[in-house]
Amino acid sequence: MLDTLTIRTQRTTASRLPETDFARLDFGKTFSDHMLVADYHDGEWQEPQIVPYGDMAVSPANSALHYGQAIFEGMKAYKNQQGDIYIFRPYDNLQRLNASAERMCMPTVPEELFMQGLSQLIRLDAAWVPNAAGSALYIRPFMFATDGMLGVRPSDSYRFMIITCPVGLYYNKPLRVRFEEKYVRSAEGGAGYAKNAGNYGAAMYPTKLAQQEGYNQLIWTDASEHKYVEESGTMNAIFVIDGRVVTPALSTSILDGITRRSVLQLARDWGMPVEERKVSALEILQAQANGTLEEAFGVGTAATIAPIAVIGYQGQDYTLPTPSAGAFSHRVSAALADIRSGEAPDPHGWMVRV
C-alpha cells in the first residue's frame, strides 16, 4: 500500500450508525458515514479528502448530466472471524475503472489515490462493515465530468468519489429470465465493455417490459442477429452443460466481470472444462430439452451467484432443473464465501487487507 498521499479527513459529527438496522438492509439505500472526494482540473488530480456523506452542488450545465461522461465500479469488503477487513480484488476493479475512463475520454485514476483513499475510507467506517453471512460492505467508486458548459466534447474537469453501503443478499430466490430479441444492451464496437452510466440507463426500458411479463431480468443477445447470449441483466451469464462450464467470450459488448473471472478460475482450479465462446440461445434450449443443461446462473458483484430457474424464449417458458446440493454454482458460491471470510486459503491473492 502506498502512503504518499495526504488525505485530509473531516469526521462526521452525527453518525447514522446507531439508527441503522443491519438485519433489514435494502440494497443500496443505507450509506456509511463518510465518502472520498478527489477533483481533477488543470490536467492533474488535486488533493483528495474524506468528508461526511452528503449532497453536493453541481452546475445545471454539468456536462455529465447532458452528455453522459460518468463511469462507476462495484466491489465489496468483508470482515473475517477475527474482525479484520479485506476487499475482494480491488486492483481488478481499478484496472476496469481505468479502461472505462479511457473509453469515455476521462482521466485515469492513479493507483495510490484509489487504493489509499479506499483503505482510509473503509478504516474510518470499519464499524459499517457487516459480518453476518451473505452480507458485505458494498463499495461504489465513480467518476463524472464537472465542467459547467454545454458543448459536445470531453470535459476538462472531473470528480472521483467513493461511497459505501452495508448490504445483505441481492436476490433471495432463483430468477425468471427471458431472451431479449428486439432491444440491444450494446453492440460490437460500442461501450458495452465499459462500466459507464449510459449502458444501464438504456437497459431499463426493455427490462421493465420483461418485468411486466413476470420475469426478473433479461438475457441480452447480440445486436446483429439476436442469436447469441451476451449478458444476463446486469450480470455475466454462465451455463453448465454436460459437465462443462460455458460462458460467452469477452468482447467490446460484454463487461469483463470480476466475479466472472473468479468463478472461471475456480472451475479451472477444480479441473472442470471451461469454454469461453459464442453461446446461442438455441444451444441452451436444446441442452435444456435433452437434459444436458445442468445449471444456468448470473454472476456479478451485487448478487455473486444468482441461479436461473426459468428461461423464456419466443413466448414459451422453459424450466431448468433445480441444482443439487453438490452443483457447481453451490460449490463455487461456498468457495468464494469461504475465501472472502478467511475460512479458506486465498491461493490467487484476491483478498487485500485494509
Short mmCIF file of C-alpha atoms in Angstrom, two decimals:
data_model
loop_
_atom_site.label_atom_id
_atom_site.label_comp_id
_atom_site.label_asym_id
_atom_site.label_seq_id
_atom_site.Cartn_x
_atom_site.Cartn_y
_atom_site.Cartn_z
CA MET A 1 0.00 0.00 0.00
CA LEU A 2 1.40 3.39 -0.99
CA ASP A 3 1.33 6.11 1.66
CA THR A 4 2.49 9.03 -0.44
CA LEU A 5 -0.80 10.94 -0.42
CA THR A 6 -2.09 13.31 2.18
CA ILE A 7 -5.80 12.72 2.56
CA ARG A 8 -7.47 15.29 4.77
CA THR A 9 -10.31 13.80 6.81
CA GLN A 10 -13.33 15.61 8.16
CA ARG A 11 -15.19 13.29 10.51
CA THR A 12 -18.95 13.38 10.82
CA THR A 13 -20.39 14.86 13.99
CA ALA A 14 -23.63 12.87 13.66
CA SER A 15 -23.07 9.22 12.82
CA ARG A 16 -26.09 7.35 11.47
CA LEU A 17 -24.69 4.05 12.72
CA PRO A 18 -26.80 3.82 15.93
CA GLU A 19 -30.06 4.11 13.95
CA THR A 20 -29.09 1.56 11.28
CA ASP A 21 -30.79 -1.84 11.41
CA PHE A 22 -28.25 -4.25 9.91
CA ALA A 23 -30.85 -7.04 9.92
CA ARG A 24 -33.00 -5.10 7.43
CA LEU A 25 -30.87 -3.61 4.72
CA ASP A 26 -32.41 -2.69 1.37
CA PHE A 27 -29.60 -2.98 -1.18
CA GLY A 28 -28.05 0.39 -1.94
CA LYS A 29 -30.25 2.52 0.30
CA THR A 30 -28.22 2.78 3.53
CA PHE A 31 -24.93 4.66 3.25
CA SER A 32 -21.93 4.78 5.55
CA ASP A 33 -20.91 7.98 7.30
CA HIS A 34 -18.11 9.19 5.02
CA MET A 35 -17.08 9.47 1.37
CA LEU A 36 -13.87 10.07 -0.56
CA VAL A 37 -13.73 13.03 -2.97
CA ALA A 38 -10.95 13.97 -5.41
CA ASP A 39 -11.20 16.57 -8.16
CA TYR A 40 -9.31 16.70 -11.45
CA HIS A 41 -8.59 20.01 -13.12
CA ASP A 42 -5.71 21.82 -14.82
CA GLY A 43 -4.58 18.44 -16.11
CA GLU A 44 -3.96 16.79 -12.74
CA TRP A 45 -5.60 15.26 -9.71
CA GLN A 46 -5.95 17.59 -6.75
CA GLU A 47 -5.58 16.68 -3.09
CA PRO A 48 -8.22 14.08 -2.11
CA GLN A 49 -10.27 14.37 1.04
CA ILE A 50 -12.64 12.28 3.12
CA VAL A 51 -15.77 14.13 4.22
CA PRO A 52 -19.14 13.25 5.78
CA TYR A 53 -21.53 11.57 3.32
CA GLY A 54 -23.94 14.15 1.93
CA ASP A 55 -25.31 16.04 -1.02
CA MET A 56 -23.16 18.18 -3.29
CA ALA A 57 -23.80 21.07 -5.65
CA VAL A 58 -23.34 20.79 -9.42
CA SER A 59 -23.90 23.27 -12.21
CA PRO A 60 -27.17 22.94 -14.17
CA ALA A 61 -24.87 22.85 -17.21
CA ASN A 62 -22.85 19.95 -15.75
CA SER A 63 -21.62 18.08 -18.80
CA ALA A 64 -22.09 14.63 -17.23
CA LEU A 65 -25.83 15.33 -16.95
CA HIS A 66 -26.04 16.39 -20.59
CA TYR A 67 -23.54 14.13 -22.36
CA GLY A 68 -23.16 11.10 -20.14
CA GLN A 69 -19.49 11.19 -19.12
CA ALA A 70 -19.98 9.07 -15.99
CA ILE A 71 -18.46 5.73 -15.02
CA PHE A 72 -18.54 3.56 -11.91
CA GLU A 73 -17.40 0.34 -10.29
CA GLY A 74 -18.91 -2.11 -7.81
CA MET A 75 -16.87 -4.04 -5.26
CA LYS A 76 -17.16 -5.41 -1.73
CA ALA A 77 -15.31 -5.52 1.57
CA TYR A 78 -15.74 -8.35 4.07
CA LYS A 79 -15.00 -8.86 7.75
CA ASN A 80 -13.44 -12.17 8.82
CA GLN A 81 -13.97 -14.00 12.11
CA GLN A 82 -11.13 -12.05 13.74
CA GLY A 83 -12.71 -8.75 12.73
CA ASP A 84 -10.12 -7.95 10.05
CA ILE A 85 -11.44 -6.27 6.91
CA TYR A 86 -10.49 -7.38 3.40
CA ILE A 87 -11.50 -6.08 -0.02
CA PHE A 88 -12.14 -8.57 -2.84
CA ARG A 89 -9.91 -7.99 -5.90
CA PRO A 90 -9.72 -4.16 -5.73
CA TYR A 91 -6.83 -3.93 -8.20
CA ASP A 92 -9.02 -5.63 -10.82
CA ASN A 93 -11.70 -3.02 -10.23
CA LEU A 94 -9.17 -0.21 -10.60
CA GLN A 95 -7.94 -1.70 -13.86
CA ARG A 96 -11.51 -1.89 -15.19
CA LEU A 97 -12.37 1.61 -13.95
CA ASN A 98 -9.43 2.98 -15.90
CA ALA A 99 -10.39 1.01 -19.01
CA SER A 100 -13.85 2.60 -18.73
CA ALA A 101 -12.25 6.02 -18.21
CA GLU A 102 -10.18 5.70 -21.38
CA ARG A 103 -13.24 4.63 -23.39
CA MET A 104 -15.18 7.66 -22.12
CA CYS A 105 -12.31 10.18 -22.66
CA MET A 106 -11.79 10.64 -18.93
CA PRO A 107 -8.55 10.77 -16.91
CA THR A 108 -7.35 7.54 -15.32
CA VAL A 109 -7.20 7.27 -11.54
CA PRO A 110 -3.71 6.70 -10.07
CA GLU A 111 -3.28 3.51 -8.04
CA GLU A 112 -2.20 5.35 -4.89
CA LEU A 113 -5.25 7.62 -4.99
CA PHE A 114 -7.59 4.70 -5.49
CA MET A 115 -6.06 2.23 -3.04
CA GLN A 116 -5.00 4.60 -0.29
CA GLY A 117 -8.26 6.54 -0.47
CA LEU A 118 -10.24 3.32 -0.41
CA SER A 119 -8.30 1.90 2.54
CA GLN A 120 -8.52 5.06 4.64
CA LEU A 121 -12.23 5.43 3.93
CA ILE A 122 -13.01 1.86 4.97
CA ARG A 123 -10.81 2.03 8.06
CA LEU A 124 -12.69 5.14 9.13
CA ASP A 125 -16.06 3.44 8.55
CA ALA A 126 -14.95 -0.01 9.77
CA ALA A 127 -17.99 -0.28 12.04
CA TRP A 128 -20.19 -0.18 8.93
CA VAL A 129 -18.76 -3.45 7.57
CA PRO A 130 -21.33 -6.14 8.50
CA ASN A 131 -20.26 -9.64 9.49
CA ALA A 132 -23.48 -11.65 9.05
CA ALA A 133 -23.43 -14.46 6.48
CA GLY A 134 -24.22 -13.16 2.99
CA SER A 135 -23.58 -9.54 3.95
CA ALA A 136 -20.77 -7.17 2.99
CA LEU A 137 -19.84 -3.53 2.61
CA TYR A 138 -20.68 -2.60 -0.97
CA ILE A 139 -18.19 -0.08 -2.39
CA ARG A 140 -19.10 2.28 -5.22
CA PRO A 141 -16.19 4.17 -6.82
CA PHE A 142 -17.37 6.53 -9.56
CA MET A 143 -16.27 9.45 -11.68
CA PHE A 144 -18.18 12.10 -13.58
CA ALA A 145 -17.48 15.20 -15.65
CA THR A 146 -17.82 18.50 -13.82
CA ASP A 147 -17.47 21.20 -16.49
CA GLY A 148 -20.40 23.61 -16.41
CA MET A 149 -20.63 24.03 -20.15
CA LEU A 150 -22.95 22.99 -22.97
CA GLY A 151 -20.90 21.58 -25.80
CA VAL A 152 -20.34 18.02 -27.03
CA ARG A 153 -16.73 17.49 -26.08
CA PRO A 154 -14.85 15.81 -23.25
CA SER A 155 -14.94 17.77 -20.02
CA ASP A 156 -11.76 19.42 -18.75
CA SER A 157 -12.63 18.71 -15.11
CA TYR A 158 -13.85 15.62 -13.25
CA ARG A 159 -14.73 14.39 -9.79
CA PHE A 160 -13.78 10.93 -8.50
CA MET A 161 -15.63 9.65 -5.44
CA ILE A 162 -16.09 6.52 -3.36
CA ILE A 163 -19.21 5.89 -1.31
CA THR A 164 -20.04 2.70 0.60
CA CYS A 165 -23.11 0.96 1.95
CA PRO A 166 -23.71 -2.16 4.06
CA VAL A 167 -25.73 -4.75 2.14
CA GLY A 168 -27.33 -8.14 2.51
CA LEU A 169 -28.42 -10.55 -0.24
CA TYR A 170 -29.34 -9.01 -3.60
CA TYR A 171 -31.60 -11.81 -4.86
CA ASN A 172 -33.30 -14.15 -2.40
CA LYS A 173 -34.73 -16.66 -4.87
CA PRO A 174 -33.87 -18.14 -8.30
CA LEU A 175 -34.55 -15.89 -11.26
CA ARG A 176 -37.03 -15.96 -14.10
CA VAL A 177 -35.36 -14.53 -17.22
CA ARG A 178 -36.08 -14.38 -20.93
CA PHE A 179 -34.04 -13.92 -24.07
CA GLU A 180 -34.27 -10.38 -25.46
CA GLU A 181 -34.68 -10.41 -29.24
CA LYS A 182 -35.65 -6.81 -30.01
CA TYR A 183 -33.73 -4.39 -27.83
CA VAL A 184 -29.95 -4.21 -27.56
CA ARG A 185 -27.80 -3.60 -24.49
CA SER A 186 -24.66 -2.96 -26.52
CA ALA A 187 -23.17 -3.59 -29.95
CA GLU A 188 -19.69 -4.62 -31.04
CA GLY A 189 -17.54 -1.51 -31.20
CA GLY A 190 -19.74 0.27 -28.66
CA ALA A 191 -19.11 0.89 -24.98
CA GLY A 192 -20.61 -2.30 -23.56
CA TYR A 193 -17.31 -3.38 -22.03
CA ALA A 194 -17.08 -0.08 -20.14
CA LYS A 195 -18.99 0.40 -16.91
CA ASN A 196 -20.49 3.70 -17.96
CA ALA A 197 -23.80 5.02 -16.72
CA GLY A 198 -25.48 5.17 -20.12
CA ASN A 199 -25.34 1.39 -20.58
CA TYR A 200 -27.58 0.95 -17.56
CA GLY A 201 -30.00 3.75 -18.38
CA ALA A 202 -30.60 2.33 -21.86
CA ALA A 203 -31.28 -1.14 -20.42
CA MET A 204 -34.07 -0.02 -18.11
CA TYR A 205 -36.95 0.13 -20.60
CA PRO A 206 -36.58 -3.38 -22.08
CA THR A 207 -36.00 -4.72 -18.55
CA LYS A 208 -39.20 -3.01 -17.40
CA LEU A 209 -41.14 -4.65 -20.25
CA ALA A 210 -39.80 -8.07 -19.23
CA GLN A 211 -40.70 -7.46 -15.59
CA GLN A 212 -44.24 -6.58 -16.63
CA GLU A 213 -44.34 -10.05 -18.22
CA GLY A 214 -43.33 -11.68 -14.93
CA TYR A 215 -39.57 -12.01 -15.48
CA ASN A 216 -36.89 -10.69 -13.13
CA GLN A 217 -34.31 -9.96 -15.80
CA LEU A 218 -33.31 -10.39 -19.43
CA ILE A 219 -30.69 -12.44 -21.18
CA TRP A 220 -29.32 -9.96 -23.67
CA THR A 221 -28.44 -11.25 -27.13
CA ASP A 222 -26.07 -9.93 -29.79
CA ALA A 223 -27.05 -6.78 -31.66
CA SER A 224 -26.72 -8.12 -35.21
CA GLU A 225 -28.58 -11.45 -35.14
CA HIS A 226 -30.14 -11.75 -31.66
CA LYS A 227 -28.87 -15.34 -31.61
CA TYR A 228 -26.02 -15.33 -29.15
CA VAL A 229 -26.02 -14.78 -25.40
CA GLU A 230 -24.31 -11.61 -24.16
CA GLU A 231 -25.15 -10.90 -20.51
CA SER A 232 -27.91 -11.71 -18.03
CA GLY A 233 -29.42 -8.46 -16.82
CA THR A 234 -26.55 -6.61 -15.13
CA MET A 235 -24.55 -9.83 -14.70
CA ASN A 236 -22.41 -12.17 -16.78
CA ALA A 237 -24.15 -15.41 -17.78
CA ILE A 238 -22.67 -18.85 -17.08
CA PHE A 239 -24.06 -22.27 -18.04
CA VAL A 240 -23.05 -25.77 -17.02
CA ILE A 241 -23.67 -28.08 -19.98
CA ASP A 242 -22.76 -31.76 -19.72
CA GLY A 243 -20.11 -31.05 -17.07
CA ARG A 244 -18.58 -28.11 -18.95
CA VAL A 245 -18.64 -24.51 -17.73
CA VAL A 246 -19.70 -22.45 -20.73
CA THR A 247 -19.86 -18.65 -20.94
CA PRO A 248 -19.87 -16.06 -23.72
CA ALA A 249 -16.38 -14.93 -24.70
CA LEU A 250 -15.50 -11.36 -23.78
CA SER A 251 -15.88 -8.71 -26.47
CA THR A 252 -16.37 -4.96 -26.77
CA SER A 253 -20.07 -5.52 -25.97
CA ILE A 254 -19.60 -7.65 -22.82
CA LEU A 255 -18.37 -6.45 -19.44
CA ASP A 256 -15.30 -8.23 -18.10
CA GLY A 257 -16.86 -9.19 -14.77
CA ILE A 258 -14.59 -9.65 -11.75
CA THR A 259 -16.91 -12.32 -10.33
CA ARG A 260 -16.92 -13.99 -13.75
CA ARG A 261 -13.12 -14.12 -13.69
CA SER A 262 -13.18 -15.62 -10.20
CA VAL A 263 -15.78 -18.30 -10.99
CA LEU A 264 -13.92 -19.40 -14.13
CA GLN A 265 -10.62 -19.52 -12.22
CA LEU A 266 -12.12 -21.75 -9.54
CA ALA A 267 -13.61 -24.03 -12.20
CA ARG A 268 -10.16 -24.39 -13.77
CA ASP A 269 -8.60 -24.97 -10.35
CA TRP A 270 -11.02 -27.86 -9.89
CA GLY A 271 -10.18 -29.37 -13.28
CA MET A 272 -13.52 -28.57 -14.92
CA PRO A 273 -13.53 -27.86 -18.66
CA VAL A 274 -14.14 -24.13 -19.25
CA GLU A 275 -15.32 -22.83 -22.61
CA GLU A 276 -15.35 -19.09 -23.36
CA ARG A 277 -17.03 -18.89 -26.74
CA LYS A 278 -20.18 -17.93 -28.59
CA VAL A 279 -23.24 -19.48 -26.94
CA SER A 280 -26.52 -19.40 -28.84
CA ALA A 281 -29.99 -19.29 -27.35
CA LEU A 282 -30.88 -22.40 -29.34
CA GLU A 283 -27.90 -24.30 -27.90
CA ILE A 284 -29.13 -23.52 -24.40
CA LEU A 285 -32.67 -24.61 -25.18
CA GLN A 286 -31.51 -27.80 -26.90
CA ALA A 287 -29.40 -28.63 -23.86
CA GLN A 288 -32.45 -28.00 -21.68
CA ALA A 289 -34.53 -30.30 -23.88
CA ASN A 290 -32.05 -33.18 -23.92
CA GLY A 291 -31.17 -32.95 -20.24
CA THR A 292 -27.56 -31.78 -20.58
CA LEU A 293 -28.20 -28.23 -19.27
CA GLU A 294 -27.34 -28.76 -15.62
CA GLU A 295 -27.32 -25.15 -14.44
CA ALA A 296 -27.65 -21.55 -15.57
CA PHE A 297 -26.80 -18.58 -13.40
CA GLY A 298 -25.76 -14.96 -13.45
CA VAL A 299 -22.59 -13.76 -11.71
CA GLY A 300 -21.84 -10.24 -10.51
CA THR A 301 -20.60 -8.22 -7.57
CA ALA A 302 -24.03 -7.41 -6.17
CA ALA A 303 -25.52 -10.89 -6.39
CA THR A 304 -22.32 -13.00 -6.57
CA ILE A 305 -24.22 -16.08 -7.85
CA ALA A 306 -27.84 -15.74 -8.99
CA PRO A 307 -29.38 -19.09 -10.08
CA ILE A 308 -31.77 -19.08 -13.04
CA ALA A 309 -34.89 -21.22 -12.67
CA VAL A 310 -36.84 -20.32 -15.82
CA ILE A 311 -35.79 -19.10 -19.25
CA GLY A 312 -38.36 -17.61 -21.61
CA TYR A 313 -37.95 -17.73 -25.38
CA GLN A 314 -40.44 -16.52 -28.00
CA GLY A 315 -43.39 -16.70 -25.64
CA GLN A 316 -42.56 -20.11 -24.17
CA ASP A 317 -41.09 -20.72 -20.71
CA TYR A 318 -38.53 -23.44 -20.13
CA THR A 319 -37.94 -24.68 -16.59
CA LEU A 320 -34.42 -25.57 -15.59
CA PRO A 321 -33.61 -28.41 -13.20
CA THR A 322 -33.10 -27.46 -9.56
CA PRO A 323 -29.35 -27.68 -8.91
CA SER A 324 -28.35 -30.44 -6.48
CA ALA A 325 -26.52 -29.70 -3.24
CA GLY A 326 -23.24 -30.57 -4.96
CA ALA A 327 -23.93 -28.48 -8.06
CA PHE A 328 -21.16 -26.25 -9.39
CA SER A 329 -23.00 -22.99 -8.59
CA HIS A 330 -23.42 -24.03 -4.94
CA ARG A 331 -19.82 -25.19 -4.62
CA VAL A 332 -18.36 -22.07 -6.24
CA SER A 333 -20.61 -19.79 -4.18
CA ALA A 334 -19.48 -21.52 -0.98
CA ALA A 335 -15.83 -21.44 -2.05
CA LEU A 336 -15.96 -17.70 -2.74
CA ALA A 337 -17.70 -17.10 0.59
CA ASP A 338 -15.01 -19.10 2.42
CA ILE A 339 -12.18 -17.21 0.71
CA ARG A 340 -13.81 -13.86 1.50
CA SER A 341 -14.42 -14.75 5.14
CA GLY A 342 -10.88 -16.09 5.61
CA GLU A 343 -12.11 -19.62 6.30
CA ALA A 344 -10.32 -21.00 3.23
CA PRO A 345 -6.91 -20.30 1.68
CA ASP A 346 -6.64 -17.50 -0.87
CA PRO A 347 -4.22 -19.03 -3.41
CA HIS A 348 -4.70 -16.31 -6.02
CA GLY A 349 -4.23 -13.37 -3.65
CA TRP A 350 -7.69 -11.93 -4.26
CA MET A 351 -8.24 -10.56 -0.76
CA VAL A 352 -6.48 -7.27 0.08
CA ARG A 353 -6.37 -6.32 3.75
CA VAL A 354 -7.48 -2.82 4.64
#
